[in-house]
Amino acid sequence: MVTKSCTEKKRFDSEIEARRERIHIEKEFKKKYRIYECNECNGWHFSTIN
Ligand SMILES: [Zn+2]
């Protein structure tokens, strides 16, 4: 089951894909992001590190 909050997030099919995108996102937003595997959609998402 895929929750609504899950589908609203940026989703990646693989960790490699997510890592590649993270490089750009971290530069753009000047923040650090953590990559995690999602149990709901079996994809990968970012979460911010505070
Ligand atoms: Zn998900």
mmCIF file of C-alpha atoms and ligand atoms in Angstrom:
data_model
loop_
_atom_site.group_PDB
_atom_site.id
_atom_site.type_symbol
_atom_site.label_atom_id
_atom_site.label_comp_id
_atom_site.label_asym_id
_atom_site.label_seq_id
_atom_site.Cartn_x
_atom_site.Cartn_y
_atom_site.Cartn_z
ATOM 1 C CA MET A 1 0.000 0.000 0.000
ATOM 2 C CA VAL A 2 1.296 3.408 -0.968
ATOM 3 C CA THR A 3 0.346 6.253 1.323
ATOM 4 C CA LYS A 4 -0.465 9.700 0.039
ATOM 5 C CA SER A 5 2.453 11.335 1.799
ATOM 6 C CA CYS A 6 4.671 8.815 0.093
ATOM 7 C CA THR A 7 3.549 9.584 -3.439
ATOM 8 C CA GLU A 8 3.988 13.291 -2.832
ATOM 9 C CA LYS A 9 7.666 12.782 -2.163
ATOM 10 C CA LYS A 10 10.350 12.525 -4.768
ATOM 11 C CA ARG A 11 10.763 8.848 -5.505
ATOM 12 C CA PHE A 12 13.575 6.864 -7.083
ATOM 13 C CA ASP A 13 13.627 3.313 -8.335
ATOM 14 C CA SER A 14 17.133 2.613 -7.129
ATOM 15 C CA GLU A 15 19.632 3.790 -4.565
ATOM 16 C CA ILE A 16 22.104 4.656 -7.325
ATOM 17 C CA GLU A 17 19.585 6.935 -8.951
ATOM 18 C CA ALA A 18 18.808 8.614 -5.646
ATOM 19 C CA ARG A 19 22.490 9.139 -4.862
ATOM 20 C CA ARG A 20 23.074 10.754 -8.226
ATOM 21 C CA GLU A 21 20.173 13.139 -7.735
ATOM 22 C CA ARG A 22 21.213 13.935 -4.180
ATOM 23 C CA ILE A 23 24.443 15.527 -5.399
ATOM 24 C CA HIS A 24 22.449 18.112 -7.338
ATOM 25 C CA ILE A 25 19.831 18.652 -4.645
ATOM 26 C CA GLU A 26 22.392 19.202 -1.908
ATOM 27 C CA LYS A 27 24.098 21.831 -4.038
ATOM 28 C CA GLU A 28 20.857 23.534 -4.903
ATOM 29 C CA PHE A 29 19.394 23.686 -1.390
ATOM 30 C CA LYS A 30 22.695 23.721 0.505
ATOM 31 C CA LYS A 31 21.394 21.020 2.828
ATOM 32 C CA LYS A 32 22.322 17.460 3.593
ATOM 33 C CA TYR A 33 19.948 14.690 2.683
ATOM 34 C CA ARG A 34 19.683 11.129 3.792
ATOM 35 C CA ILE A 35 18.567 8.429 1.391
ATOM 36 C CA TYR A 36 16.289 5.708 2.677
ATOM 37 C CA GLU A 37 14.453 2.748 1.214
ATOM 38 C CA CYS A 38 10.713 3.081 1.541
ATOM 39 C CA ASN A 39 8.682 0.172 2.868
ATOM 40 C CA GLU A 40 5.497 1.544 1.375
ATOM 41 C CA CYS A 41 6.404 1.881 -2.296
ATOM 42 C CA ASN A 42 9.703 -0.032 -2.405
ATOM 43 C CA GLY A 43 11.324 3.050 -3.845
ATOM 44 C CA TRP A 44 13.872 5.444 -2.405
ATOM 45 C CA HIS A 45 13.285 8.870 -0.910
ATOM 46 C CA PHE A 46 15.242 11.715 0.596
ATOM 47 C CA SER A 47 14.862 12.982 4.080
ATOM 48 C CA THR A 48 16.516 16.097 5.465
ATOM 49 C CA ILE A 49 19.188 15.872 8.113
ATOM 50 C CA ASN A 50 18.897 18.448 10.846
HETATM 51 ZN ZN ZN B 1 7.663 5.569 -0.679
#
